[in-house]
Amino acid sequence: MQDSIYQMIFSQEYADFPVHQIHYMFVKLPALWKIQPDYKGGYWILDGEDKKGQIFVNSQNAEYVDYIKWFLENGQLLYLDEYREYGYPYKRRIYLNGSVAYSVYFDMYGQKIYEVNESNGVVTWFKQGRVSKIYPSLNEFEKDLRSKYGYL
C-alpha cells in the first residue's frame, strides 16, 4: 500500500518531471570509493577492500539500478535504496538489528515526502523538507490523502 500511496503523490505533485533510469556508474559515492562487478550480474561498492554496498541492476538492462544495499562496517545491512525509472532513490528502508525500522520516501530532489515508522505505523508527512503533519497510522494518512486527491 505504501508504494501505491507514493505513486499517487508523485503523479499528482510531480507529473511534469522528466524521467530516466540511473546508470550504475552514476551512483553518488564518497571520494576514493569504487564500483566493481560482483560476477553475479551486479556490482560491489568498495572502500579499498571493504564492501560498503551492493548494486542490484534491472533484469531488462544490466546497466540500470533497481536497488542498492548499504552495509555497516561489520557487514550488517544498514539501509536499502530503491530506484525507479525516475533516476533517483525514491525509497529508503532503514534497518535496525536486521529488521526494517523506517521506510522513507523521497521526491526527485532528495527531499523527504513522508516516512513510516514500521514498528508503530506512525507516518510523518514533510513539506519542503520540514515536518508538516504526523499521522497516528498509515490508514489515517491514506484517508487524508483521499480527501486531498480524491482517490488512491
PDB file of C-alpha atoms in Angstrom:
ATOM      1  CA  MET A   1       0.000   0.000   0.000  1.00  0.00           C
ATOM      2  CA  GLN A   2       2.853   2.421   0.790  1.00  0.00           C
ATOM      3  CA  ASP A   3       4.187   2.206  -2.769  1.00  0.00           C
ATOM      4  CA  SER A   4       0.741   2.917  -4.261  1.00  0.00           C
ATOM      5  CA  ILE A   5       0.416   5.963  -1.972  1.00  0.00           C
ATOM      6  CA  TYR A   6       3.810   7.158  -3.197  1.00  0.00           C
ATOM      7  CA  GLN A   7       2.872   6.661  -6.863  1.00  0.00           C
ATOM      8  CA  MET A   8      -0.322   8.639  -6.338  1.00  0.00           C
ATOM      9  CA  ILE A   9       1.526  11.536  -4.656  1.00  0.00           C
ATOM     10  CA  PHE A  10       4.180  11.524  -7.375  1.00  0.00           C
ATOM     11  CA  SER A  11       1.640  11.523 -10.194  1.00  0.00           C
ATOM     12  CA  GLN A  12      -0.196  14.489  -8.636  1.00  0.00           C
ATOM     13  CA  GLU A  13       2.717  16.611  -7.417  1.00  0.00           C
ATOM     14  CA  TYR A  14       5.489  15.858  -9.940  1.00  0.00           C
ATOM     15  CA  ALA A  15       3.696  14.924 -13.163  1.00  0.00           C
ATOM     16  CA  ASP A  16       5.856  17.157 -15.391  1.00  0.00           C
ATOM     17  CA  PHE A  17       9.218  15.949 -14.113  1.00  0.00           C
ATOM     18  CA  PRO A  18      11.295  14.221 -16.851  1.00  0.00           C
ATOM     19  CA  VAL A  19      12.013  10.590 -16.021  1.00  0.00           C
ATOM     20  CA  HIS A  20      15.095   8.494 -16.731  1.00  0.00           C
ATOM     21  CA  GLN A  21      16.812   5.484 -15.220  1.00  0.00           C
ATOM     22  CA  ILE A  22      20.112   5.761 -13.381  1.00  0.00           C
ATOM     23  CA  HIS A  23      23.179   4.024 -14.772  1.00  0.00           C
ATOM     24  CA  TYR A  24      25.188   2.154 -12.130  1.00  0.00           C
ATOM     25  CA  MET A  25      28.285   4.283 -12.845  1.00  0.00           C
ATOM     26  CA  PHE A  26      26.379   7.428 -11.787  1.00  0.00           C
ATOM     27  CA  VAL A  27      25.577   6.293  -8.249  1.00  0.00           C
ATOM     28  CA  LYS A  28      26.918   9.017  -5.946  1.00  0.00           C
ATOM     29  CA  LEU A  29      29.812   7.753  -3.824  1.00  0.00           C
ATOM     30  CA  PRO A  30      32.378   9.294  -1.484  1.00  0.00           C
ATOM     31  CA  ALA A  31      35.772  10.107  -2.982  1.00  0.00           C
ATOM     32  CA  LEU A  32      38.047   7.071  -3.437  1.00  0.00           C
ATOM     33  CA  TRP A  33      35.200   4.550  -3.280  1.00  0.00           C
ATOM     34  CA  LYS A  34      34.838   2.423  -6.399  1.00  0.00           C
ATOM     35  CA  ILE A  35      32.374   0.137  -8.175  1.00  0.00           C
ATOM     36  CA  GLN A  36      33.451  -3.367  -9.144  1.00  0.00           C
ATOM     37  CA  PRO A  37      31.474  -6.257 -10.723  1.00  0.00           C
ATOM     38  CA  ASP A  38      30.245  -8.897  -8.275  1.00  0.00           C
ATOM     39  CA  TYR A  39      30.225 -11.509 -11.083  1.00  0.00           C
ATOM     40  CA  LYS A  40      26.575 -12.331 -10.350  1.00  0.00           C
ATOM     41  CA  GLY A  41      25.110  -9.609 -12.561  1.00  0.00           C
ATOM     42  CA  GLY A  42      25.512  -6.734 -10.088  1.00  0.00           C
ATOM     43  CA  TYR A  43      28.269  -4.615  -8.579  1.00  0.00           C
ATOM     44  CA  TRP A  44      30.063  -4.119  -5.275  1.00  0.00           C
ATOM     45  CA  ILE A  45      30.681  -0.668  -3.834  1.00  0.00           C
ATOM     46  CA  LEU A  46      34.121  -0.748  -2.250  1.00  0.00           C
ATOM     47  CA  ASP A  47      36.163   1.458   0.051  1.00  0.00           C
ATOM     48  CA  GLY A  48      39.550  -0.129  -0.522  1.00  0.00           C
ATOM     49  CA  GLU A  49      38.740  -3.798   0.097  1.00  0.00           C
ATOM     50  CA  ASP A  50      35.760  -3.130   2.407  1.00  0.00           C
ATOM     51  CA  LYS A  51      32.331  -3.845   0.916  1.00  0.00           C
ATOM     52  CA  LYS A  52      30.186  -0.787   1.625  1.00  0.00           C
ATOM     53  CA  GLY A  53      27.306  -1.621  -0.670  1.00  0.00           C
ATOM     54  CA  GLN A  54      25.937  -3.838  -3.393  1.00  0.00           C
ATOM     55  CA  ILE A  55      24.181  -2.622  -6.548  1.00  0.00           C
ATOM     56  CA  PHE A  56      21.407  -4.771  -7.977  1.00  0.00           C
ATOM     57  CA  VAL A  57      20.581  -3.997 -11.576  1.00  0.00           C
ATOM     58  CA  ASN A  58      17.460  -4.092 -13.723  1.00  0.00           C
ATOM     59  CA  SER A  59      16.680  -7.515 -15.186  1.00  0.00           C
ATOM     60  CA  GLN A  60      15.875  -5.893 -18.562  1.00  0.00           C
ATOM     61  CA  ASN A  61      19.035  -3.781 -18.735  1.00  0.00           C
ATOM     62  CA  ALA A  62      22.004  -4.736 -16.564  1.00  0.00           C
ATOM     63  CA  GLU A  63      23.389  -1.188 -16.578  1.00  0.00           C
ATOM     64  CA  TYR A  64      20.458   0.408 -14.717  1.00  0.00           C
ATOM     65  CA  VAL A  65      19.984   0.316 -10.955  1.00  0.00           C
ATOM     66  CA  ASP A  66      16.968  -1.302  -9.277  1.00  0.00           C
ATOM     67  CA  TYR A  67      18.222  -1.068  -5.710  1.00  0.00           C
ATOM     68  CA  ILE A  68      21.342  -0.721  -3.601  1.00  0.00           C
ATOM     69  CA  LYS A  69      22.089  -2.375  -0.273  1.00  0.00           C
ATOM     70  CA  TRP A  70      24.375  -0.354   2.042  1.00  0.00           C
ATOM     71  CA  PHE A  71      26.312  -2.063   4.835  1.00  0.00           C
ATOM     72  CA  LEU A  72      27.785  -1.207   8.219  1.00  0.00           C
ATOM     73  CA  GLU A  73      31.454  -1.895   8.985  1.00  0.00           C
ATOM     74  CA  ASN A  74      30.517  -5.354  10.333  1.00  0.00           C
ATOM     75  CA  GLY A  75      28.678  -6.264   7.113  1.00  0.00           C
ATOM     76  CA  GLN A  76      25.194  -5.857   8.612  1.00  0.00           C
ATOM     77  CA  LEU A  77      22.577  -4.268   6.336  1.00  0.00           C
ATOM     78  CA  LEU A  78      22.135  -0.568   7.206  1.00  0.00           C
ATOM     79  CA  TYR A  79      19.683   0.548   4.546  1.00  0.00           C
ATOM     80  CA  LEU A  80      18.342  -0.273   1.125  1.00  0.00           C
ATOM     81  CA  ASP A  81      17.752   2.380  -1.552  1.00  0.00           C
ATOM     82  CA  GLU A  82      15.151   1.510  -4.166  1.00  0.00           C
ATOM     83  CA  TYR A  83      15.312   3.211  -7.555  1.00  0.00           C
ATOM     84  CA  ARG A  84      12.580   3.547 -10.133  1.00  0.00           C
ATOM     85  CA  GLU A  85      12.512   4.917 -13.628  1.00  0.00           C
ATOM     86  CA  TYR A  86      12.797   8.397 -12.110  1.00  0.00           C
ATOM     87  CA  GLY A  87      16.580   8.092 -11.766  1.00  0.00           C
ATOM     88  CA  TYR A  88      16.840   8.744  -8.029  1.00  0.00           C
ATOM     89  CA  PRO A  89      16.295   6.695  -4.876  1.00  0.00           C
ATOM     90  CA  TYR A  90      12.580   7.014  -4.290  1.00  0.00           C
ATOM     91  CA  LYS A  91      12.508   4.854  -1.166  1.00  0.00           C
ATOM     92  CA  ARG A  92      14.958   4.056   1.598  1.00  0.00           C
ATOM     93  CA  ARG A  93      14.374   1.227   4.044  1.00  0.00           C
ATOM     94  CA  ILE A  94      16.412   1.735   7.202  1.00  0.00           C
ATOM     95  CA  TYR A  95      17.304  -1.426   9.106  1.00  0.00           C
ATOM     96  CA  LEU A  96      17.867  -1.946  12.809  1.00  0.00           C
ATOM     97  CA  ASN A  97      19.048  -5.357  14.039  1.00  0.00           C
ATOM     98  CA  GLY A  98      18.111  -6.997  10.727  1.00  0.00           C
ATOM     99  CA  SER A  99      14.542  -5.644  10.505  1.00  0.00           C
ATOM    100  CA  VAL A 100      13.083  -2.644   8.697  1.00  0.00           C
ATOM    101  CA  ALA A 101      12.690   0.177  11.230  1.00  0.00           C
ATOM    102  CA  TYR A 102      11.667   3.001   8.857  1.00  0.00           C
ATOM    103  CA  SER A 103      10.623   3.429   5.253  1.00  0.00           C
ATOM    104  CA  VAL A 104      11.391   6.889   3.881  1.00  0.00           C
ATOM    105  CA  TYR A 105      10.035   8.192   0.562  1.00  0.00           C
ATOM    106  CA  PHE A 106      11.748  10.976  -1.407  1.00  0.00           C
ATOM    107  CA  ASP A 107      10.961  13.295  -4.279  1.00  0.00           C
ATOM    108  CA  MET A 108      13.307  13.713  -7.233  1.00  0.00           C
ATOM    109  CA  TYR A 109      15.211  16.460  -5.416  1.00  0.00           C
ATOM    110  CA  GLY A 110      16.100  14.200  -2.496  1.00  0.00           C
ATOM    111  CA  GLN A 111      13.602  15.838  -0.131  1.00  0.00           C
ATOM    112  CA  LYS A 112      11.575  13.580   2.143  1.00  0.00           C
ATOM    113  CA  ILE A 113       7.906  13.307   1.217  1.00  0.00           C
ATOM    114  CA  TYR A 114       6.930  11.011   4.066  1.00  0.00           C
ATOM    115  CA  GLU A 115       8.331   8.372   6.355  1.00  0.00           C
ATOM    116  CA  VAL A 116       6.746   5.397   8.069  1.00  0.00           C
ATOM    117  CA  ASN A 117       7.865   4.068  11.433  1.00  0.00           C
ATOM    118  CA  GLU A 118       7.445   0.359  10.720  1.00  0.00           C
ATOM    119  CA  SER A 119       7.223  -0.647  14.392  1.00  0.00           C
ATOM    120  CA  ASN A 120       4.263   1.564  15.341  1.00  0.00           C
ATOM    121  CA  GLY A 121       2.815   2.669  11.965  1.00  0.00           C
ATOM    122  CA  VAL A 122       3.231   6.412  12.625  1.00  0.00           C
ATOM    123  CA  VAL A 123       3.551   8.404   9.390  1.00  0.00           C
ATOM    124  CA  THR A 124       5.354  11.736   9.202  1.00  0.00           C
ATOM    125  CA  TRP A 125       4.448  13.991   6.257  1.00  0.00           C
ATOM    126  CA  PHE A 126       7.005  16.537   5.052  1.00  0.00           C
ATOM    127  CA  LYS A 127       6.610  19.721   3.022  1.00  0.00           C
ATOM    128  CA  GLN A 128       9.734  21.439   1.689  1.00  0.00           C
ATOM    129  CA  GLY A 129      11.961  19.353   3.955  1.00  0.00           C
ATOM    130  CA  ARG A 130      10.075  20.155   7.160  1.00  0.00           C
ATOM    131  CA  VAL A 131       7.606  18.130   9.197  1.00  0.00           C
ATOM    132  CA  SER A 132       4.130  19.168   8.084  1.00  0.00           C
ATOM    133  CA  LYS A 133       1.926  16.674   9.896  1.00  0.00           C
ATOM    134  CA  ILE A 134       2.206  13.462  11.903  1.00  0.00           C
ATOM    135  CA  TYR A 135      -0.406  10.745  11.434  1.00  0.00           C
ATOM    136  CA  PRO A 136      -1.012   8.028  14.037  1.00  0.00           C
ATOM    137  CA  SER A 137      -1.358   5.353  11.339  1.00  0.00           C
ATOM    138  CA  LEU A 138      -0.997   4.625   7.646  1.00  0.00           C
ATOM    139  CA  ASN A 139      -4.813   4.408   7.426  1.00  0.00           C
ATOM    140  CA  GLU A 140      -5.194   7.981   8.751  1.00  0.00           C
ATOM    141  CA  PHE A 141      -2.550   9.157   6.287  1.00  0.00           C
ATOM    142  CA  GLU A 142      -4.340   7.428   3.415  1.00  0.00           C
ATOM    143  CA  LYS A 143      -7.694   8.879   4.487  1.00  0.00           C
ATOM    144  CA  ASP A 144      -6.241  12.412   4.482  1.00  0.00           C
ATOM    145  CA  LEU A 145      -4.714  11.880   1.026  1.00  0.00           C
ATOM    146  CA  ARG A 146      -8.023  10.595  -0.309  1.00  0.00           C
ATOM    147  CA  SER A 147      -9.693  13.808   0.814  1.00  0.00           C
ATOM    148  CA  LYS A 148      -6.914  15.852  -0.846  1.00  0.00           C
ATOM    149  CA  TYR A 149      -6.567  13.951  -4.133  1.00  0.00           C
ATOM    150  CA  GLY A 150      -9.933  12.184  -4.310  1.00  0.00           C
ATOM    151  CA  TYR A 151      -8.585   8.671  -4.869  1.00  0.00           C
ATOM    152  CA  LEU A 152      -5.816   6.190  -4.163  1.00  0.00           C
TER     153      LEU A 152
END
